[in-house]
mmCIF file of C-alpha atoms and ligand atoms in Angstrom:
data_model
loop_
_atom_site.group_PDB
_atom_site.id
_atom_site.type_symbol
_atom_site.label_atom_id
_atom_site.label_comp_id
_atom_site.label_asym_id
_atom_site.label_seq_id
_atom_site.Cartn_x
_atom_site.Cartn_y
_atom_site.Cartn_z
ATOM 1 C CA MET A 1 0.000 0.000 0.000
ATOM 2 C CA LYS A 2 1.207 3.505 -0.898
ATOM 3 C CA GLU A 3 2.517 5.502 2.038
ATOM 4 C CA ARG A 4 0.345 8.472 2.974
ATOM 5 C CA PRO A 5 2.064 11.843 2.395
ATOM 6 C CA LYS A 6 2.915 14.031 5.402
ATOM 7 C CA LEU A 7 0.919 17.219 5.888
ATOM 8 C CA LEU A 8 1.416 20.170 8.224
ATOM 9 C CA VAL A 9 -1.590 22.387 8.968
ATOM 10 C CA THR A 10 -0.077 25.646 10.210
ATOM 11 C CA CYS A 11 -3.171 27.216 11.713
ATOM 12 C CA ARG A 12 -6.364 26.407 13.586
ATOM 13 C CA VAL A 13 -9.046 25.059 11.235
ATOM 14 C CA PHE A 14 -12.482 23.517 11.658
ATOM 15 C CA PRO A 15 -12.572 19.893 12.943
ATOM 16 C CA GLU A 16 -14.532 18.723 9.887
ATOM 17 C CA VAL A 17 -11.698 19.943 7.667
ATOM 18 C CA ILE A 18 -9.184 17.908 9.635
ATOM 19 C CA GLU A 19 -11.492 14.870 9.350
ATOM 20 C CA HIS A 20 -11.644 15.401 5.571
ATOM 21 C CA LEU A 21 -7.833 15.404 5.408
ATOM 22 C CA ARG A 22 -7.144 12.636 7.937
ATOM 23 C CA PRO A 23 -7.692 9.547 5.687
ATOM 24 C CA HIS A 24 -5.285 10.896 3.088
ATOM 25 C CA PHE A 25 -2.368 12.274 5.111
ATOM 26 C CA VAL A 26 -0.104 11.693 8.056
ATOM 27 C CA LEU A 27 -1.096 14.822 9.925
ATOM 28 C CA ASP A 28 0.832 17.249 12.059
ATOM 29 C CA GLY A 29 -1.300 20.226 12.729
ATOM 30 C CA ASN A 30 -4.460 22.034 13.572
ATOM 31 C CA ALA A 31 -2.508 24.361 15.863
ATOM 32 C CA THR A 32 -5.047 25.257 18.480
ATOM 33 C CA ASP A 33 -4.027 28.552 19.986
ATOM 34 C CA ARG A 34 -1.766 30.334 17.500
ATOM 35 C CA ALA A 35 -0.388 30.283 13.984
ATOM 36 C CA LEU A 36 2.952 28.526 13.699
ATOM 37 C CA ALA A 37 5.822 30.872 12.908
ATOM 38 C CA GLY A 38 9.594 31.292 12.871
ATOM 39 C CA ASP A 39 11.843 28.390 13.852
ATOM 40 C CA GLU A 40 8.924 26.272 15.042
ATOM 41 C CA LEU A 41 7.308 26.492 11.605
ATOM 42 C CA LEU A 42 10.608 25.634 9.869
ATOM 43 C CA ARG A 43 11.183 22.685 12.179
ATOM 44 C CA ARG A 44 7.684 21.237 11.876
ATOM 45 C CA ALA A 45 7.501 21.789 8.115
ATOM 46 C CA ALA A 46 10.922 20.279 7.382
ATOM 47 C CA ASP A 47 9.835 16.676 6.653
ATOM 48 C CA ARG A 48 6.424 17.527 5.119
ATOM 49 C CA ASP A 49 5.236 16.766 1.594
ATOM 50 C CA ALA A 50 2.327 19.201 1.835
ATOM 51 C CA LEU A 51 1.459 22.402 3.704
ATOM 52 C CA PHE A 52 -1.964 23.825 4.546
ATOM 53 C CA VAL A 53 -1.365 27.515 5.220
ATOM 54 C CA ALA A 54 -3.361 30.704 5.751
ATOM 55 C CA ALA A 55 -2.951 34.343 4.766
ATOM 56 C CA GLY A 56 -0.822 35.094 7.848
ATOM 57 C CA ASP A 57 1.875 32.526 6.972
ATOM 58 C CA ARG A 58 4.890 33.540 4.928
ATOM 59 C CA VAL A 59 5.904 30.845 2.450
ATOM 60 C CA ASP A 60 9.253 32.264 1.389
ATOM 61 C CA ARG A 61 12.564 30.898 0.139
ATOM 62 C CA ALA A 62 13.771 30.186 3.690
ATOM 63 C CA LEU A 63 10.751 27.974 4.357
ATOM 64 C CA LEU A 64 10.982 26.275 0.961
ATOM 65 C CA ASP A 65 14.726 25.630 1.487
ATOM 66 C CA ALA A 66 13.885 24.011 4.815
ATOM 67 C CA CYS A 67 11.360 21.641 3.184
ATOM 68 C CA PRO A 68 13.185 19.543 0.547
ATOM 69 C CA ARG A 69 10.255 17.071 0.184
ATOM 70 C CA LEU A 70 7.577 19.717 -0.281
ATOM 71 C CA LYS A 71 5.286 19.162 -3.292
ATOM 72 C CA ILE A 72 2.210 21.296 -2.601
ATOM 73 C CA VAL A 73 1.161 24.388 -0.655
ATOM 74 C CA ALA A 74 -2.601 24.929 -0.258
ATOM 75 C CA THR A 75 -3.554 28.314 1.124
ATOM 76 C CA GLY A 76 -6.984 28.839 2.638
ATOM 77 C CA SER A 77 -7.252 32.302 1.114
ATOM 78 C CA VAL A 78 -7.965 33.914 -2.225
ATOM 79 C CA GLY A 79 -4.942 36.197 -1.833
ATOM 80 C CA TYR A 80 -1.568 34.522 -2.291
ATOM 81 C CA ASN A 81 0.860 37.410 -1.893
ATOM 82 C CA HIS A 82 2.219 35.671 1.236
ATOM 83 C CA ILE A 83 3.596 32.889 -0.968
ATOM 84 C CA ASP A 84 6.699 33.254 -3.137
ATOM 85 C CA ILE A 85 5.068 31.838 -6.264
ATOM 86 C CA ASP A 86 8.217 32.108 -8.419
ATOM 87 C CA ALA A 87 10.268 30.198 -5.846
ATOM 88 C CA CYS A 88 7.553 27.483 -5.623
ATOM 89 C CA ARG A 89 7.435 27.223 -9.403
ATOM 90 C CA ALA A 90 11.247 26.931 -9.615
ATOM 91 C CA ARG A 91 11.146 24.041 -7.118
ATOM 92 C CA GLY A 92 8.151 22.316 -8.754
ATOM 93 C CA VAL A 93 5.897 22.989 -5.739
ATOM 94 C CA ALA A 94 2.214 23.332 -6.691
ATOM 95 C CA VAL A 95 0.227 26.177 -5.085
ATOM 96 C CA THR A 96 -3.553 26.305 -4.700
ATOM 97 C CA TYR A 97 -5.878 29.067 -3.413
ATOM 98 C CA THR A 98 -9.595 29.563 -2.717
ATOM 99 C CA PRO A 99 -11.351 31.846 -5.225
ATOM 100 C CA GLY A 100 -15.137 32.192 -5.235
ATOM 101 C CA VAL A 101 -16.112 30.877 -1.817
ATOM 102 C CA LEU A 102 -15.552 34.157 0.018
ATOM 103 C CA THR A 103 -16.752 36.609 -2.640
ATOM 104 C CA GLU A 104 -20.142 37.526 -1.181
ATOM 105 C CA ALA A 105 -19.014 37.666 2.458
ATOM 106 C CA THR A 106 -16.130 39.954 1.541
ATOM 107 C CA ALA A 107 -18.380 42.206 -0.562
ATOM 108 C CA ASP A 108 -20.723 42.438 2.446
ATOM 109 C CA LEU A 109 -17.860 43.621 4.651
ATOM 110 C CA ALA A 110 -16.818 46.242 2.089
ATOM 111 C CA TRP A 111 -20.350 47.615 2.360
ATOM 112 C CA ALA A 112 -20.357 47.399 6.142
ATOM 113 C CA LEU A 113 -17.143 49.444 6.269
ATOM 114 C CA LEU A 114 -18.411 51.942 3.716
ATOM 115 C CA MET A 115 -21.651 52.498 5.606
ATOM 116 C CA ALA A 116 -19.916 52.571 8.997
ATOM 117 C CA ALA A 117 -17.292 55.098 7.890
ATOM 118 C CA ALA A 118 -19.736 57.288 5.941
ATOM 119 C CA ARG A 119 -22.261 57.420 8.788
ATOM 120 C CA ARG A 120 -19.666 57.502 11.602
ATOM 121 C CA LEU A 121 -20.970 54.376 13.342
ATOM 122 C CA ALA A 122 -17.858 53.489 15.338
ATOM 123 C CA GLU A 123 -17.247 57.065 16.438
ATOM 124 C CA THR A 124 -20.860 57.687 17.506
ATOM 125 C CA GLU A 125 -21.149 54.352 19.260
ATOM 126 C CA ARG A 126 -18.019 55.079 21.301
ATOM 127 C CA TRP A 127 -19.412 58.533 22.159
ATOM 128 C CA LEU A 128 -22.749 57.074 23.274
ATOM 129 C CA ARG A 129 -21.100 54.368 25.410
ATOM 130 C CA GLU A 130 -18.922 57.006 27.041
ATOM 131 C CA GLY A 131 -22.120 58.699 28.272
ATOM 132 C CA HIS A 132 -21.877 61.924 26.262
ATOM 133 C CA TRP A 133 -25.422 61.791 24.820
ATOM 134 C CA ASN A 134 -27.699 64.274 26.531
ATOM 135 C CA THR A 135 -29.523 66.021 23.692
ATOM 136 C CA TRP A 136 -30.435 65.797 19.998
ATOM 137 C CA THR A 137 -29.380 68.533 17.583
ATOM 138 C CA PHE A 138 -29.716 68.995 13.840
ATOM 139 C CA ASP A 139 -25.997 69.216 13.248
ATOM 140 C CA GLN A 140 -24.933 66.261 15.369
ATOM 141 C CA PHE A 141 -22.552 63.761 13.707
ATOM 142 C CA LEU A 142 -23.393 64.610 10.131
ATOM 143 C CA GLY A 143 -22.063 61.953 7.781
ATOM 144 C CA ALA A 144 -21.817 61.405 4.041
ATOM 145 C CA ASP A 145 -24.647 60.148 1.830
ATOM 146 C CA VAL A 146 -24.120 56.698 0.382
ATOM 147 C CA HIS A 147 -27.382 56.346 -1.566
ATOM 148 C CA GLY A 148 -27.269 58.180 -4.874
ATOM 149 C CA ALA A 149 -23.499 58.795 -4.590
ATOM 150 C CA THR A 150 -20.779 57.755 -7.049
ATOM 151 C CA LEU A 151 -18.885 54.629 -6.051
ATOM 152 C CA GLY A 152 -15.382 54.010 -7.414
ATOM 153 C CA ILE A 153 -14.205 50.403 -7.412
ATOM 154 C CA ILE A 154 -10.507 49.800 -7.967
ATOM 155 C CA GLY A 155 -10.285 46.183 -9.162
ATOM 156 C CA MET A 156 -13.426 44.841 -10.845
ATOM 157 C CA GLY A 157 -12.896 41.113 -10.331
ATOM 158 C CA ARG A 158 -15.245 38.726 -8.511
ATOM 159 C CA ILE A 159 -15.434 40.721 -5.289
ATOM 160 C CA GLY A 160 -15.475 44.109 -7.044
ATOM 161 C CA SER A 161 -18.404 42.923 -9.169
ATOM 162 C CA ALA A 162 -20.298 41.718 -6.079
ATOM 163 C CA ILE A 163 -19.773 45.147 -4.499
ATOM 164 C CA ALA A 164 -21.008 46.855 -7.690
ATOM 165 C CA ARG A 165 -24.094 44.623 -7.741
ATOM 166 C CA ARG A 166 -25.023 45.811 -4.238
ATOM 167 C CA ALA A 167 -24.540 49.458 -5.318
ATOM 168 C CA ARG A 168 -27.550 49.195 -7.602
ATOM 169 C CA GLY A 169 -29.840 48.934 -4.590
ATOM 170 C CA PHE A 170 -28.419 52.239 -3.385
ATOM 171 C CA ASP A 171 -29.027 54.003 -6.730
ATOM 172 C CA MET A 172 -25.334 54.646 -7.137
ATOM 173 C CA ARG A 173 -23.347 55.511 -10.219
ATOM 174 C CA VAL A 174 -20.438 53.053 -10.426
ATOM 175 C CA LEU A 175 -16.990 53.814 -11.840
ATOM 176 C CA TYR A 176 -14.263 51.209 -11.940
ATOM 177 C CA HIS A 177 -10.586 51.012 -12.658
ATOM 178 C CA ASN A 178 -9.089 47.831 -14.073
ATOM 179 C CA ARG A 179 -6.150 47.062 -16.331
ATOM 180 C CA THR A 180 -8.575 45.474 -18.803
ATOM 181 C CA PRO A 181 -12.313 46.115 -19.339
ATOM 182 C CA ALA A 182 -14.524 43.919 -17.135
ATOM 183 C CA ALA A 183 -16.741 41.624 -19.224
ATOM 184 C CA ASN A 184 -19.724 42.198 -16.892
ATOM 185 C CA ALA A 185 -19.357 46.011 -16.696
ATOM 186 C CA ALA A 186 -22.363 46.745 -18.909
ATOM 187 C CA ASP A 187 -24.588 44.400 -16.868
ATOM 188 C CA LEU A 188 -23.457 46.146 -13.692
ATOM 189 C CA GLY A 189 -23.903 49.600 -15.208
ATOM 190 C CA ALA A 190 -20.268 50.325 -14.360
ATOM 191 C CA GLN A 191 -18.086 52.698 -16.328
ATOM 192 C CA ARG A 192 -14.317 52.163 -16.697
ATOM 193 C CA CYS A 193 -11.989 55.081 -16.125
ATOM 194 C CA ALA A 194 -8.390 55.958 -15.319
ATOM 195 C CA LEU A 195 -7.271 55.774 -11.693
ATOM 196 C CA ASP A 196 -6.849 59.522 -11.208
ATOM 197 C CA GLU A 197 -10.220 60.241 -12.795
ATOM 198 C CA LEU A 198 -11.897 57.685 -10.534
ATOM 199 C CA LEU A 199 -10.274 59.133 -7.411
ATOM 200 C CA ALA A 200 -11.314 62.661 -8.341
ATOM 201 C CA SER A 201 -14.887 61.784 -9.399
ATOM 202 C CA ALA A 202 -16.026 59.149 -6.887
ATOM 203 C CA ASP A 203 -17.711 60.072 -3.629
ATOM 204 C CA HIS A 204 -16.499 56.806 -2.147
ATOM 205 C CA VAL A 205 -13.698 54.467 -3.231
ATOM 206 C CA VAL A 206 -13.286 50.749 -2.521
ATOM 207 C CA LEU A 207 -9.998 48.929 -3.102
ATOM 208 C CA VAL A 208 -10.223 45.313 -4.234
ATOM 209 C CA VAL A 209 -6.973 44.759 -6.170
ATOM 210 C CA PRO A 210 -4.532 41.957 -5.343
ATOM 211 C CA ALA A 211 -1.236 42.853 -3.652
ATOM 212 C CA THR A 212 1.540 42.771 -6.227
ATOM 213 C CA ALA A 213 4.707 44.767 -6.884
ATOM 214 C CA GLN A 214 2.579 46.981 -9.170
ATOM 215 C CA THR A 215 -0.105 47.716 -6.560
ATOM 216 C CA HIS A 216 2.286 48.451 -3.660
ATOM 217 C CA HIS A 217 1.391 51.977 -2.427
ATOM 218 C CA LEU A 218 -0.999 52.379 -5.336
ATOM 219 C CA ILE A 219 -2.779 54.826 -3.035
ATOM 220 C CA GLY A 220 -0.277 57.264 -1.521
ATOM 221 C CA ALA A 221 -0.238 60.964 -0.664
ATOM 222 C CA ARG A 222 -0.638 62.090 -4.289
ATOM 223 C CA GLU A 223 -3.649 59.826 -4.938
ATOM 224 C CA LEU A 224 -5.314 60.656 -1.611
ATOM 225 C CA ALA A 225 -5.046 64.359 -2.419
ATOM 226 C CA LEU A 226 -7.126 63.717 -5.548
ATOM 227 C CA MET A 227 -10.060 62.376 -3.518
ATOM 228 C CA LYS A 228 -13.072 64.550 -2.765
ATOM 229 C CA PRO A 229 -13.254 66.227 0.647
ATOM 230 C CA GLY A 230 -15.597 64.169 2.797
ATOM 231 C CA SER A 231 -15.266 61.047 0.644
ATOM 232 C CA VAL A 232 -14.744 57.563 2.096
ATOM 233 C CA LEU A 233 -11.895 55.166 1.277
ATOM 234 C CA VAL A 234 -12.411 51.444 1.978
ATOM 235 C CA ASN A 235 -9.610 48.866 1.821
ATOM 236 C CA ILE A 236 -10.648 45.223 2.029
ATOM 237 C CA ALA A 237 -7.895 44.049 -0.340
ATOM 238 C CA ARG A 238 -4.459 43.856 1.261
ATOM 239 C CA GLY A 239 -2.205 45.950 3.413
ATOM 240 C CA GLY A 240 0.509 47.785 1.503
ATOM 241 C CA ILE A 241 -1.798 48.843 -1.335
ATOM 242 C CA VAL A 242 -2.439 51.986 0.720
ATOM 243 C CA ASP A 243 0.414 53.927 2.298
ATOM 244 C CA ASP A 244 -0.978 53.857 5.851
ATOM 245 C CA ALA A 245 1.131 56.794 7.119
ATOM 246 C CA ALA A 246 0.025 58.945 4.172
ATOM 247 C CA LEU A 247 -3.598 57.900 4.772
ATOM 248 C CA ALA A 248 -3.459 58.925 8.437
ATOM 249 C CA GLN A 249 -2.064 62.300 7.361
ATOM 250 C CA ALA A 250 -4.752 62.704 4.675
ATOM 251 C CA LEU A 251 -7.567 61.760 7.070
ATOM 252 C CA ARG A 252 -6.457 64.551 9.377
ATOM 253 C CA SER A 253 -7.023 67.015 6.551
ATOM 254 C CA GLY A 254 -10.479 65.603 5.683
ATOM 255 C CA ARG A 255 -9.524 64.368 2.245
ATOM 256 C CA PRO A 256 -10.738 61.635 2.321
ATOM 257 C CA GLY A 257 -13.188 62.427 5.095
ATOM 258 C CA ALA A 258 -13.190 58.899 6.510
ATOM 259 C CA ALA A 259 -11.849 55.417 5.903
ATOM 260 C CA GLY A 260 -12.897 51.845 6.554
ATOM 261 C CA LEU A 261 -9.934 49.498 6.783
ATOM 262 C CA ASP A 262 -9.807 45.731 7.158
ATOM 263 C CA VAL A 263 -6.165 45.280 6.117
ATOM 264 C CA TYR A 264 -2.907 47.006 7.069
ATOM 265 C CA GLU A 265 0.690 47.367 5.916
ATOM 266 C CA ASN A 266 2.181 45.538 8.868
ATOM 267 C CA GLU A 267 -0.548 43.165 10.102
ATOM 268 C CA PRO A 268 -1.360 42.435 12.853
ATOM 269 C CA HIS A 269 0.211 45.783 13.844
ATOM 270 C CA VAL A 270 -1.812 48.850 12.904
ATOM 271 C CA HIS A 271 -0.082 52.164 12.231
ATOM 272 C CA PRO A 272 -0.378 54.095 15.529
ATOM 273 C CA ALA A 273 -1.442 57.268 13.702
ATOM 274 C CA LEU A 274 -4.535 55.436 12.420
ATOM 275 C CA LEU A 275 -5.421 54.223 15.913
ATOM 276 C CA ASP A 276 -5.575 57.835 17.099
ATOM 277 C CA LEU A 277 -8.099 59.014 14.495
ATOM 278 C CA PRO A 278 -11.873 59.130 15.075
ATOM 279 C CA ASN A 279 -12.726 59.087 11.348
ATOM 280 C CA VAL A 280 -11.438 55.617 10.542
ATOM 281 C CA VAL A 281 -13.218 52.329 11.190
ATOM 282 C CA LEU A 282 -10.719 49.515 11.811
ATOM 283 C CA THR A 283 -11.443 45.786 11.620
ATOM 284 C CA PRO A 284 -8.904 42.940 12.010
ATOM 285 C CA HIS A 285 -8.852 41.348 8.512
ATOM 286 C CA ILE A 286 -12.345 39.870 8.835
ATOM 287 C CA GLY A 287 -13.488 40.313 5.215
ATOM 288 C CA SER A 288 -14.257 36.620 4.828
ATOM 289 C CA ALA A 289 -15.170 35.988 8.475
ATOM 290 C CA THR A 290 -18.545 34.287 8.266
ATOM 291 C CA ARG A 291 -18.775 30.628 9.161
ATOM 292 C CA SER A 292 -19.894 29.598 5.685
ATOM 293 C CA ALA A 293 -17.147 31.556 3.906
ATOM 294 C CA ARG A 294 -14.341 30.480 6.245
ATOM 295 C CA LEU A 295 -15.489 26.846 6.190
ATOM 296 C CA GLY A 296 -15.724 27.062 2.390
ATOM 297 C CA MET A 297 -12.170 28.403 2.202
ATOM 298 C CA ALA A 298 -10.718 25.757 4.513
ATOM 299 C CA MET A 299 -12.631 22.942 2.768
ATOM 300 C CA LEU A 300 -11.519 24.111 -0.664
ATOM 301 C CA ALA A 301 -7.905 24.168 0.499
ATOM 302 C CA ALA A 302 -8.422 20.631 1.845
ATOM 303 C CA ASP A 303 -10.121 19.524 -1.410
ATOM 304 C CA ASN A 304 -7.030 20.647 -3.294
ATOM 305 C CA LEU A 305 -4.774 18.658 -0.978
ATOM 306 C CA VAL A 306 -6.946 15.541 -1.216
ATOM 307 C CA ALA A 307 -7.058 15.824 -5.020
ATOM 308 C CA TRP A 308 -3.260 16.044 -5.029
ATOM 309 C CA ALA A 309 -2.956 13.018 -2.715
ATOM 310 C CA GLU A 310 -5.260 11.043 -5.054
ATOM 311 C CA GLU A 311 -3.336 12.242 -8.105
ATOM 312 C CA ARG A 312 -6.384 14.032 -9.524
ATOM 313 C CA PRO A 313 -6.319 17.498 -11.160
ATOM 314 C CA LEU A 314 -6.163 20.304 -8.574
ATOM 315 C CA PRO A 315 -9.542 22.112 -8.315
ATOM 316 C CA THR A 316 -8.136 25.630 -7.898
ATOM 317 C CA PRO A 317 -4.419 25.972 -8.671
ATOM 318 C CA VAL A 318 -2.920 29.474 -8.555
ATOM 319 C CA PRO A 319 -2.894 30.672 -12.176
ATOM 320 C CA LEU A 320 0.622 30.592 -13.598
HETATM 321 C C1 LIG B 401 -8.220 36.047 1.534
HETATM 322 O O1 LIG B 401 -8.786 34.988 1.307
HETATM 323 O O2 LIG B 401 -7.260 36.427 0.852
HETATM 324 C C2 LIG B 401 -8.714 36.849 2.676
HETATM 325 O O3 LIG B 401 -8.081 38.085 2.752
HETATM 326 C C3 LIG B 401 -8.533 36.095 3.972
HETATM 327 O O4 LIG B 401 -7.213 35.959 4.217
#
């Protein structure tokens, strides 16, 4: 009988996912209280044929060098900027990811952040809890309109399209910026434009592009200065696409007027200047955090590993 390959699961996942993997692998994993990192990760990965990782794990040359038997890395995330794809390719290591299963949940969070930042939900809730509410006035906590406004979506892929679809219910005009025209743009009533034009014309801007060398600091001081006073910037994509220090500076000047952020340059550390601002809503990378989306992501990563173990085609390999 063929020996079962050895798998390390670097993070805590649902028990049913482990049960799905168990018949196919010799398992070391399902870390219960923390993600594996540093020397411990290198040591435990060293004799593994397969790795199940998450967005917080760095799969870099040092890790790959430490794992001479490694054949496959399955990440339970749609983003794969934490994996050195070129180094995996050079070593013949397959990489899989989880597109599709988290699209709607992540689009929901983009909307939650947009609404919360535009209507100052976090700031007003803190104020109420602190006991400051003693009267009602016409000019109290005025926010920005979302309905009827112009929404700019930077990155019209699966998640961008799901965000645009929701914008219809709010009677919004939708602009988008993409390297290539989106096939579904006409159906979504979305109009393609250059980045600077989008930033200057949109009342609110949502970032949904992948993190690559080209998108690093795509939104810096110059781009933020193009945004309308009082506008809202939402980042549910990846840290590093926005220059967080420049954003904190820009938020102080009211251009943009507010931000909703789920991702940060140096996760899990958040730029201290952002923590000090009332006009930014901060969430800890929870875009996909519903049970169905997270279970879908973990199961799809496991499906890829099982397919590999059974020598079947991988369901969702990272496009080469
Ligand atoms: C993803 O899947 O890339 C989400 O950001 C969760 O990590």
